[in-house]
Short mmCIF file of C-alpha atoms in Angstrom, two decimals:
data_model
loop_
_atom_site.label_atom_id
_atom_site.label_comp_id
_atom_site.label_asym_id
_atom_site.label_seq_id
_atom_site.Cartn_x
_atom_site.Cartn_y
_atom_site.Cartn_z
CA MET A 1 -146.80 -66.39 -129.37
CA THR A 2 -144.16 -64.88 -127.24
CA ILE A 3 -143.11 -61.65 -128.70
CA ARG A 4 -139.24 -61.63 -128.94
CA VAL A 5 -137.52 -58.20 -127.92
CA VAL A 6 -134.14 -56.64 -128.43
CA ILE A 7 -133.52 -53.52 -126.52
CA ALA A 8 -130.60 -51.21 -127.39
CA ASP A 9 -130.06 -48.26 -124.88
CA ASP A 10 -126.79 -47.13 -123.79
CA GLN A 11 -128.52 -46.32 -120.16
CA THR A 12 -127.98 -49.52 -118.13
CA MET A 13 -130.57 -48.52 -115.92
CA ILE A 14 -133.32 -47.77 -118.52
CA ARG A 15 -132.15 -51.01 -120.61
CA GLU A 16 -132.43 -53.22 -117.28
CA SER A 17 -135.47 -51.57 -115.99
CA PHE A 18 -137.13 -52.25 -119.28
CA ALA A 19 -136.01 -55.83 -119.57
CA ILE A 20 -137.47 -56.72 -116.07
CA LEU A 21 -140.59 -55.09 -116.61
CA LEU A 22 -140.94 -56.83 -120.14
CA ASN A 23 -140.02 -60.45 -119.24
CA ALA A 24 -142.78 -60.09 -116.53
CA GLN A 25 -145.23 -60.04 -119.40
CA PRO A 26 -146.64 -63.67 -120.25
CA ASP A 27 -146.20 -63.05 -123.93
CA ILE A 28 -143.07 -60.97 -124.10
CA ASP A 29 -139.54 -62.16 -123.91
CA VAL A 30 -136.21 -60.04 -123.89
CA VAL A 31 -133.81 -62.26 -125.81
CA GLY A 32 -130.97 -59.56 -126.13
CA GLU A 33 -129.53 -56.32 -124.85
CA ALA A 34 -126.84 -54.03 -126.29
CA ASP A 35 -125.34 -50.71 -124.99
CA ASN A 36 -124.91 -48.85 -128.21
CA GLY A 37 -126.28 -49.19 -132.11
CA GLU A 38 -123.64 -51.35 -133.47
CA ASP A 39 -124.13 -54.07 -131.22
CA GLY A 40 -127.99 -53.31 -131.55
CA VAL A 41 -127.38 -54.06 -135.21
CA ARG A 42 -125.42 -57.44 -134.66
CA LEU A 43 -127.97 -58.62 -132.20
CA VAL A 44 -130.67 -58.11 -134.58
CA ARG A 45 -128.69 -60.03 -137.49
CA GLU A 46 -128.18 -62.85 -134.82
CA LEU A 47 -131.39 -63.18 -132.76
CA ASP A 48 -133.79 -62.03 -135.77
CA PRO A 49 -136.35 -60.52 -132.97
CA ASP A 50 -140.03 -59.49 -133.73
CA ILE A 51 -139.29 -55.93 -132.04
CA VAL A 52 -136.52 -53.74 -131.32
CA LEU A 53 -136.73 -51.03 -128.53
CA MET A 54 -134.00 -48.34 -130.01
CA ASP A 55 -132.83 -45.52 -127.70
CA ILE A 56 -132.39 -42.53 -130.44
CA ARG A 57 -128.87 -41.47 -128.87
CA MET A 58 -126.30 -43.85 -128.41
CA PRO A 59 -122.59 -44.25 -128.85
CA ARG A 60 -120.83 -45.85 -132.33
CA LEU A 61 -124.10 -45.82 -133.99
CA ASN A 62 -127.32 -43.79 -132.98
CA GLY A 63 -130.70 -45.14 -133.33
CA LEU A 64 -131.29 -43.32 -136.69
CA GLN A 65 -128.19 -45.11 -138.09
CA ALA A 66 -129.05 -48.45 -136.73
CA THR A 67 -132.44 -48.29 -137.76
CA GLN A 68 -131.48 -47.58 -141.51
CA GLN A 69 -128.84 -50.68 -141.30
CA ILE A 70 -131.60 -52.86 -139.82
CA THR A 71 -134.09 -51.87 -142.48
CA ALA A 72 -131.83 -51.82 -145.44
CA GLY A 73 -130.66 -55.24 -144.57
CA GLY A 74 -133.88 -56.62 -145.23
CA SER A 75 -134.93 -57.54 -141.36
CA VAL A 76 -138.58 -57.80 -141.04
CA ALA A 77 -138.17 -56.75 -137.08
CA LYS A 78 -140.15 -53.78 -136.04
CA ILE A 79 -138.28 -51.00 -134.70
CA LEU A 80 -139.90 -48.75 -131.96
CA VAL A 81 -137.45 -45.71 -130.99
CA LEU A 82 -137.20 -44.60 -127.54
CA THR A 83 -136.49 -40.87 -126.93
CA THR A 84 -136.80 -38.31 -124.14
CA PHE A 85 -137.87 -35.42 -126.29
CA ASP A 86 -141.06 -35.99 -128.53
CA LEU A 87 -139.91 -33.39 -131.02
CA ASP A 88 -136.71 -34.88 -131.97
CA GLU A 89 -135.79 -34.43 -135.15
CA TYR A 90 -133.83 -37.67 -135.29
CA VAL A 91 -137.14 -39.56 -134.28
CA TYR A 92 -138.83 -38.16 -137.26
CA GLU A 93 -135.96 -39.43 -139.55
CA ALA A 94 -135.93 -42.93 -137.92
CA LEU A 95 -139.69 -43.21 -138.59
CA ARG A 96 -138.82 -42.18 -142.40
CA ALA A 97 -135.96 -44.92 -142.51
CA GLY A 98 -138.37 -47.66 -141.42
CA ALA A 99 -139.32 -47.45 -137.74
CA SER A 100 -142.69 -48.42 -136.76
CA GLY A 101 -143.48 -45.73 -133.93
CA PHE A 102 -141.54 -44.00 -131.03
CA LEU A 103 -142.07 -44.07 -127.24
CA LEU A 104 -140.96 -41.49 -124.46
CA LYS A 105 -138.51 -43.06 -122.03
CA THR A 106 -141.38 -41.62 -119.44
CA SER A 107 -143.87 -44.30 -120.74
CA SER A 108 -145.12 -46.87 -118.08
CA ALA A 109 -144.66 -50.39 -118.06
CA HIS A 110 -148.28 -50.70 -119.30
CA GLN A 111 -147.96 -48.62 -122.31
CA LEU A 112 -144.77 -50.13 -123.13
CA ALA A 113 -145.75 -53.58 -123.28
CA ASN A 114 -149.18 -52.42 -125.32
CA ALA A 115 -147.19 -50.56 -127.76
CA ILE A 116 -145.24 -53.55 -128.46
CA ARG A 117 -147.80 -55.88 -128.82
CA THR A 118 -149.60 -53.34 -131.38
CA VAL A 119 -146.82 -52.92 -133.53
CA HIS A 120 -146.35 -56.58 -133.44
CA GLU A 121 -150.01 -57.24 -134.46
CA GLY A 122 -149.28 -54.44 -137.11
CA GLY A 123 -151.45 -52.07 -135.76
CA GLY A 124 -151.49 -48.20 -136.10
CA LEU A 125 -149.33 -45.03 -134.92
CA ILE A 126 -147.74 -45.17 -131.03
CA GLU A 127 -149.05 -42.33 -128.93
CA PRO A 128 -150.86 -41.14 -131.96
CA THR A 129 -151.35 -37.74 -130.51
CA ILE A 130 -147.66 -36.95 -130.03
CA THR A 131 -146.56 -38.66 -133.42
CA LYS A 132 -149.26 -36.75 -135.49
CA ARG A 133 -147.53 -33.60 -134.01
CA LEU A 134 -143.88 -34.65 -134.54
CA MET A 135 -144.97 -35.63 -138.31
CA GLU A 136 -146.71 -32.16 -138.80
CA GLU A 137 -143.81 -30.06 -137.27
CA PHE A 138 -140.85 -32.07 -139.65
CA ALA A 139 -143.62 -32.29 -142.69
CA ARG A 140 -142.97 -28.16 -142.62
CA LEU A 141 -139.12 -28.80 -143.51
CA PRO A 142 -137.97 -28.87 -146.53
CA THR A 143 -136.59 -32.29 -147.73
CA PRO A 144 -134.71 -33.98 -150.90
CA HIS A 145 -137.10 -37.02 -150.48
CA ARG A 146 -140.40 -36.11 -151.56
CA PRO A 147 -142.82 -39.08 -152.92
CA ARG A 148 -143.03 -39.25 -156.63
CA GLN A 149 -146.52 -37.93 -157.60
CA GLU A 150 -146.74 -40.85 -160.11
CA ASN A 151 -146.82 -43.73 -157.01
CA ILE A 152 -150.19 -41.44 -155.76
CA GLY A 153 -151.51 -42.30 -158.94
CA ASP A 154 -151.61 -45.90 -158.50
CA LEU A 155 -154.04 -45.68 -155.66
CA THR A 156 -157.77 -45.28 -156.35
CA LEU A 157 -159.84 -42.73 -154.87
CA ARG A 158 -160.94 -44.70 -151.75
CA GLU A 159 -157.41 -45.67 -151.05
CA THR A 160 -156.45 -42.20 -151.31
CA GLU A 161 -158.93 -41.35 -148.90
CA VAL A 162 -158.04 -44.25 -146.51
CA LEU A 163 -154.23 -42.98 -146.63
CA CYS A 164 -155.01 -39.47 -145.46
CA LEU A 165 -157.00 -40.88 -142.66
CA ILE A 166 -154.25 -43.13 -141.59
CA ALA A 167 -152.00 -40.17 -141.50
CA ARG A 168 -154.63 -38.70 -138.89
CA GLY A 169 -153.94 -41.67 -136.90
CA LEU A 170 -157.27 -43.48 -137.18
CA SER A 171 -157.28 -47.35 -136.50
CA ASN A 172 -158.86 -49.86 -138.91
CA ALA A 173 -161.98 -49.70 -136.36
CA GLU A 174 -162.01 -46.03 -136.54
CA LEU A 175 -161.65 -46.05 -140.54
CA ALA A 176 -164.67 -48.44 -140.94
CA LYS A 177 -166.73 -46.17 -138.92
CA GLU A 178 -165.54 -43.05 -140.65
CA LEU A 179 -165.94 -44.45 -144.20
CA VAL A 180 -168.91 -46.52 -143.14
CA ILE A 181 -167.52 -49.86 -144.29
CA ALA A 182 -166.76 -53.47 -142.51
CA GLU A 183 -163.40 -53.32 -140.37
CA GLN A 184 -161.97 -56.21 -142.66
CA THR A 185 -162.48 -54.02 -145.76
CA ALA A 186 -160.61 -51.22 -143.98
CA LYS A 187 -157.75 -53.61 -143.42
CA THR A 188 -157.63 -54.83 -146.89
CA HIS A 189 -157.73 -51.06 -148.25
CA VAL A 190 -154.59 -50.70 -146.00
CA GLY A 191 -153.05 -53.44 -147.21
CA ARG A 192 -153.30 -52.61 -150.68
CA ILE A 193 -152.01 -49.25 -149.98
CA LEU A 194 -148.73 -50.78 -148.19
CA VAL A 195 -148.27 -52.60 -151.35
CA LYS A 196 -148.91 -50.25 -154.13
CA LEU A 197 -146.65 -47.85 -152.39
CA GLY A 198 -144.15 -50.18 -151.37
CA LEU A 199 -144.30 -49.26 -147.63
CA ARG A 200 -143.77 -51.22 -144.33
CA ASP A 201 -146.39 -50.27 -142.39
CA ARG A 202 -148.89 -47.63 -141.24
CA THR A 203 -146.53 -45.39 -139.73
CA GLN A 204 -144.59 -45.24 -143.26
CA ALA A 205 -147.86 -44.58 -145.01
CA ALA A 206 -148.78 -41.60 -142.53
CA ILE A 207 -145.32 -39.94 -143.19
CA PHE A 208 -145.83 -40.82 -147.19
CA ALA A 209 -149.18 -38.97 -146.88
CA TYR A 210 -147.55 -35.83 -145.21
CA GLU A 211 -144.56 -35.56 -147.53
CA ALA A 212 -146.70 -36.09 -150.39
CA GLY A 213 -148.79 -33.09 -149.74
CA LEU A 214 -152.21 -35.21 -149.02
CA VAL A 215 -152.19 -34.09 -145.69
CA VAL A 216 -151.00 -30.54 -144.91
CA ALA A 217 -149.52 -29.96 -141.42
CA GLY A 218 -151.48 -28.24 -138.82
CA GLU A 219 -155.03 -28.71 -140.39
#
């Protein structure tokens, strides 16, 4: 299966370099490029890609605004945010808005391609150490969008335990090892958590856990 990608970045050199690197991969096809967030949203609607590489800082619509419009429009495309700074408040907001992860623009071609494959397959957080640090940093900030406590009550004790481990960046295989269960069972738990909480993916689950206070920043 070929993974169809749209790249939205206002820096021509970065956008074209990423396109060349990704098109060289046998399983990835860059189907569209945009130099601003507004055109990026339009291309997603027209081309229905699997993955969107979204620069966080662009004219007309920034990456946060574009991500919000794409997810609000019901697109199933997975969004990977591109940023120069790992601790960027807009990145955290984009993750909350529905982005599946983020990558630094200094990432290698190998890291970029593997990140796209991982997110496409529904895998865990991208660059988990950095993403965990990012979420811990901004989970300390007050937010008017705290998850409703009744949603947490829908989870079983085991599902709550799995949710906390997701927030710490564990993959399905690592969840299985930690809980001494089969990997397929771990995957089933993750799927049920997403359905019960109405979340798009593991990244959203991790953010939920931090904002609900199930995982305390810095611990």
